[in-house]
Amino acid sequence: SWAQIARDQEKLLEDGVACHLAFSNYHVVAEGFGARGLYARRLEDIDQILDKALAASKAKHPVCINAVVGKIDIRQGSISM
């Protein structure tokens, strides 16, 4: 799910069309375009993932971090772009 979009879309439009998606391997897609793709599954891994991303960036490689996040209401009412 694209939860950041679904949260407001479902509330305002009472419809979650195009928000409830299957998991996508964006990190693999990024690698197909020559970027460094990283996958963060657990919070405990984020420091290591960010270190790898920073090292790749310093070496002039684009980076995509595919991070699994949960639903929270911390941004309730904000606009996502």
Coordinates of N, CA, C and O in Angstrom, one line a residue:
S1 N 0.8 -1.2 0.0 CA 0.0 0.0 0.0 C 0.9 1.2 0.0 O 1.9 1.3 0.6
W2 N 0.4 2.2 -0.7 CA 1.1 3.5 -0.6 C 0.3 4.3 0.5 O -0.5 5.1 0.3
A3 N 0.6 3.9 1.7 CA -0.1 4.3 2.9 C -0.2 5.8 3.1 O -1.2 6.3 3.5
Q4 N 0.9 6.5 2.7 CA 0.9 7.9 2.9 C -0.2 8.6 2.0 O -0.7 9.6 2.4
I5 N -0.4 8.0 0.8 CA -1.5 8.5 -0.1 C -2.8 8.0 0.4 O -3.8 8.7 0.4
A6 N -2.9 6.7 0.7 CA -4.2 6.1 1.0 C -4.8 6.7 2.2 O -6.1 6.9 2.3
R7 N -4.0 7.1 3.2 CA -4.6 7.6 4.5 C -5.5 8.8 4.2 O -6.7 8.8 4.6
D8 N -5.1 9.8 3.4 CA -6.0 10.9 3.2 C -7.0 10.6 2.1 O -8.1 11.1 2.1
Q9 N -6.6 9.9 1.0 CA -7.5 9.6 -0.1 C -8.7 8.8 0.4 O -9.8 9.1 0.1
E10 N -8.5 7.8 1.3 CA -9.6 7.0 1.8 C -10.6 7.9 2.7 O -11.8 7.7 2.6
K11 N -10.0 8.8 3.4 CA -10.8 9.6 4.3 C -11.6 10.7 3.5 O -12.8 10.8 3.7
L12 N -10.9 11.3 2.6 CA -11.5 12.4 1.8 C -12.5 11.9 0.7 O -13.5 12.5 0.5
L13 N -12.0 10.9 0.0 CA -12.8 10.4 -1.2 C -13.5 9.1 -0.9 O -14.3 8.6 -1.8
E14 N -13.3 8.5 0.3 CA -14.0 7.3 0.6 C -13.7 6.2 -0.4 O -14.5 5.4 -0.7
D15 N -12.5 6.2 -0.9 CA -12.0 5.2 -1.9 C -10.5 5.1 -1.9 O -9.8 6.1 -1.8
G16 N -10.1 3.9 -1.9 CA -8.6 3.6 -1.8 C -8.1 3.1 -3.2 O -7.0 2.5 -3.2
V17 N -8.8 3.4 -4.3 CA -8.4 3.0 -5.6 C -7.0 3.4 -5.9 O -6.6 4.5 -5.6
A18 N -6.2 2.5 -6.4 CA -4.8 2.7 -6.8 C -3.8 2.9 -5.6 O -2.7 3.3 -5.8
C19 N -4.3 2.7 -4.4 CA -3.5 2.8 -3.2 C -3.0 1.5 -2.6 O -2.0 1.4 -2.0
H20 N -3.8 0.5 -2.7 CA -3.5 -0.8 -2.1 C -2.8 -1.7 -3.1 O -3.4 -2.4 -3.9
L21 N -1.5 -1.6 -3.1 CA -0.7 -2.2 -4.1 C 0.1 -3.3 -3.5 O 0.4 -3.3 -2.3
A22 N 0.5 -4.3 -4.4 CA 1.4 -5.3 -3.9 C 2.8 -4.7 -3.7 O 3.1 -3.7 -4.2
F23 N 3.6 -5.4 -2.9 CA 4.9 -5.0 -2.6 C 5.7 -4.9 -3.9 O 5.5 -5.8 -4.8
S24 N 6.5 -3.9 -4.1 CA 7.3 -3.7 -5.3 C 8.8 -3.7 -4.9 O 9.1 -3.0 -4.0
N25 N 9.6 -4.3 -5.7 CA 11.1 -4.3 -5.5 C 11.7 -3.1 -6.2 O 12.5 -3.2 -7.1
Y26 N 11.4 -1.9 -5.7 CA 11.9 -0.7 -6.2 C 13.4 -0.7 -6.2 O 14.1 -0.1 -7.1
H27 N 14.0 -1.3 -5.2 CA 15.5 -1.3 -5.1 C 16.1 -2.1 -6.3 O 17.1 -1.8 -6.8
V28 N 15.4 -3.1 -6.7 CA 15.9 -3.9 -7.8 C 15.7 -3.2 -9.1 O 16.5 -3.2 -10.0
V29 N 14.6 -2.5 -9.3 CA 14.3 -1.7 -10.4 C 15.4 -0.6 -10.6 O 16.0 -0.4 -11.6
A30 N 15.7 0.0 -9.4 CA 16.8 1.1 -9.4 C 18.1 0.5 -9.9 O 18.8 1.1 -10.7
E31 N 18.4 -0.7 -9.5 CA 19.7 -1.4 -9.9 C 19.7 -1.6 -11.4 O 20.7 -1.5 -12.1
G32 N 18.5 -1.9 -12.0 CA 18.4 -2.1 -13.4 C 18.7 -0.8 -14.2 O 19.1 -0.9 -15.4
F33 N 18.6 0.3 -13.5 CA 18.9 1.6 -14.2 C 20.3 2.1 -13.8 O 20.7 3.3 -14.0
G34 N 21.1 1.3 -13.1 CA 22.4 1.6 -12.7 C 22.6 2.2 -11.4 O 23.7 2.6 -11.0
A35 N 21.6 2.3 -10.6 CA 21.7 2.9 -9.2 C 22.0 1.8 -8.2 O 22.0 0.6 -8.6
R36 N 22.3 2.2 -7.0 CA 22.6 1.3 -5.9 C 21.2 1.1 -5.2 O 20.6 2.1 -4.7
G37 N 20.7 -0.1 -5.3 CA 19.4 -0.4 -4.6 C 19.5 -1.0 -3.3 O 20.3 -2.0 -3.2
L38 N 18.9 -0.5 -2.3 CA 19.0 -1.0 -0.9 C 17.6 -1.2 -0.4 O 16.7 -0.4 -0.6
Y39 N 17.4 -2.3 0.4 CA 16.1 -2.6 0.9 C 16.2 -2.7 2.5 O 17.0 -3.4 3.1
A40 N 15.4 -1.8 3.1 CA 15.4 -1.7 4.6 C 14.1 -2.4 5.1 O 13.0 -1.8 4.9
R41 N 14.2 -3.6 5.6 CA 13.1 -4.3 6.2 C 12.8 -4.0 7.6 O 11.7 -4.0 8.1
R42 N 13.9 -3.8 8.4 CA 13.8 -3.7 9.8 C 14.4 -2.4 10.3 O 15.4 -2.0 9.7
L43 N 13.9 -1.8 11.3 CA 14.4 -0.6 11.9 C 15.9 -0.8 12.3 O 16.7 0.1 12.2
E44 N 16.2 -2.0 12.8 CA 17.6 -2.3 13.3 C 18.6 -2.2 12.1 O 19.8 -2.1 12.4
D45 N 18.1 -2.3 10.9 CA 19.0 -2.3 9.7 C 19.3 -0.9 9.2 O 20.2 -0.7 8.3
I46 N 18.5 0.1 9.6 CA 18.6 1.4 8.9 C 19.9 2.1 9.0 O 20.3 2.7 8.0
D47 N 20.6 2.0 10.1 CA 21.9 2.6 10.2 C 22.9 2.0 9.2 O 23.6 2.8 8.5
Q48 N 22.9 0.7 9.0 CA 23.8 0.1 8.1 C 23.4 0.4 6.6 O 24.2 0.7 5.8
I49 N 22.1 0.5 6.4 CA 21.6 0.8 5.0 C 22.0 2.3 4.7 O 22.4 2.6 3.6
L50 N 21.8 3.2 5.7 CA 22.1 4.6 5.4 C 23.6 4.8 5.2 O 24.1 5.6 4.4
D51 N 24.5 4.0 5.9 CA 25.9 4.0 5.7 C 26.3 3.6 4.3 O 27.1 4.2 3.6
K52 N 25.6 2.5 3.8 CA 25.8 2.1 2.4 C 25.4 3.1 1.4 O 26.0 3.3 0.4
A53 N 24.2 3.7 1.7 CA 23.7 4.7 0.8 C 24.6 5.9 0.7 O 24.9 6.5 -0.4
L54 N 25.1 6.4 1.8 CA 26.0 7.5 1.9 C 27.3 7.2 1.1 O 27.8 8.0 0.4
A55 N 27.9 6.0 1.3 CA 29.1 5.6 0.7 C 28.9 5.6 -0.9 O 29.7 6.1 -1.6
A56 N 27.8 5.0 -1.3 CA 27.5 5.0 -2.7 C 27.3 6.4 -3.3 O 27.8 6.7 -4.4
S57 N 26.6 7.2 -2.6 CA 26.4 8.6 -3.0 C 27.7 9.4 -3.1 O 28.0 10.1 -4.1
K58 N 28.6 9.2 -2.1 CA 29.9 9.8 -2.2 C 30.7 9.3 -3.4 O 31.6 10.1 -3.9
A59 N 30.5 8.1 -3.8 CA 31.1 7.5 -5.0 C 30.4 7.9 -6.3 O 30.7 7.4 -7.4
K60 N 29.5 8.9 -6.2 CA 28.7 9.4 -7.3 C 27.7 8.4 -7.9 O 27.4 8.5 -9.1
H61 N 27.2 7.5 -7.1 CA 26.2 6.6 -7.6 C 24.8 7.0 -7.1 O 24.7 7.3 -5.9
P62 N 23.8 7.0 -7.9 CA 22.5 7.3 -7.4 C 22.1 6.2 -6.5 O 22.5 5.0 -6.7
V63 N 21.2 6.5 -5.6 CA 20.8 5.5 -4.6 C 19.2 5.5 -4.4 O 18.6 6.5 -4.4
C64 N 18.7 4.3 -4.3 CA 17.3 4.1 -4.0 C 17.1 3.2 -2.8 O 17.6 2.1 -2.8
I65 N 16.5 3.8 -1.7 CA 16.3 3.0 -0.5 C 14.8 2.6 -0.5 O 13.9 3.5 -0.4
N66 N 14.5 1.3 -0.6 CA 13.2 0.8 -0.5 C 12.9 0.4 1.0 O 13.4 -0.6 1.4
A67 N 12.2 1.3 1.7 CA 12.0 1.1 3.1 C 10.6 0.6 3.4 O 9.6 1.3 3.0
V68 N 10.5 -0.4 4.2 CA 9.1 -0.9 4.7 C 8.8 0.0 5.9 O 9.5 0.1 6.8
V69 N 7.6 0.6 5.8 CA 7.2 1.5 6.9 C 5.8 1.1 7.3 O 5.0 0.5 6.5
G70 N 5.4 1.3 8.5 CA 4.0 1.0 9.0 C 3.1 2.2 8.9 O 3.5 3.3 8.6
K71 N 1.9 1.9 9.3 CA 0.9 3.0 9.3 C 1.0 3.8 10.6 O 1.1 3.1 11.7
I72 N 1.0 5.1 10.6 CA 1.0 5.9 11.7 C 0.2 7.2 11.4 O 0.0 7.5 10.2
D73 N -0.3 7.9 12.4 CA -1.1 9.1 12.1 C -0.3 10.4 12.4 O -0.8 11.4 12.5
I74 N 1.1 10.3 12.4 CA 1.9 11.4 12.7 C 1.7 12.6 11.7 O 1.8 13.7 12.1
R75 N 1.4 12.2 10.5 CA 1.3 13.3 9.5 C -0.2 13.5 9.1 O -0.5 14.0 8.0
Q76 N -1.1 13.1 10.0 CA -2.5 13.3 9.7 C -2.8 14.7 9.3 O -2.5 15.6 10.0
G77 N -3.5 14.8 8.2 CA -3.9 16.2 7.7 C -2.9 16.9 6.9 O -3.1 17.9 6.3
S78 N -1.7 16.3 6.7 CA -0.6 16.9 5.9 C -0.8 16.6 4.4 O -1.6 15.7 4.1
I79 N -0.2 17.3 3.6 CA -0.3 17.0 2.1 C 0.9 16.3 1.7 O 2.0 16.8 1.9
S80 N 0.7 15.2 1.0 CA 1.9 14.4 0.5 C 2.1 14.8 -1.0 O 1.1 14.9 -1.8
M81 N 3.3 15.0 -1.4 CA 3.7 15.2 -2.8 C 4.7 14.3 -3.3 O 5.6 13.9 -2.5

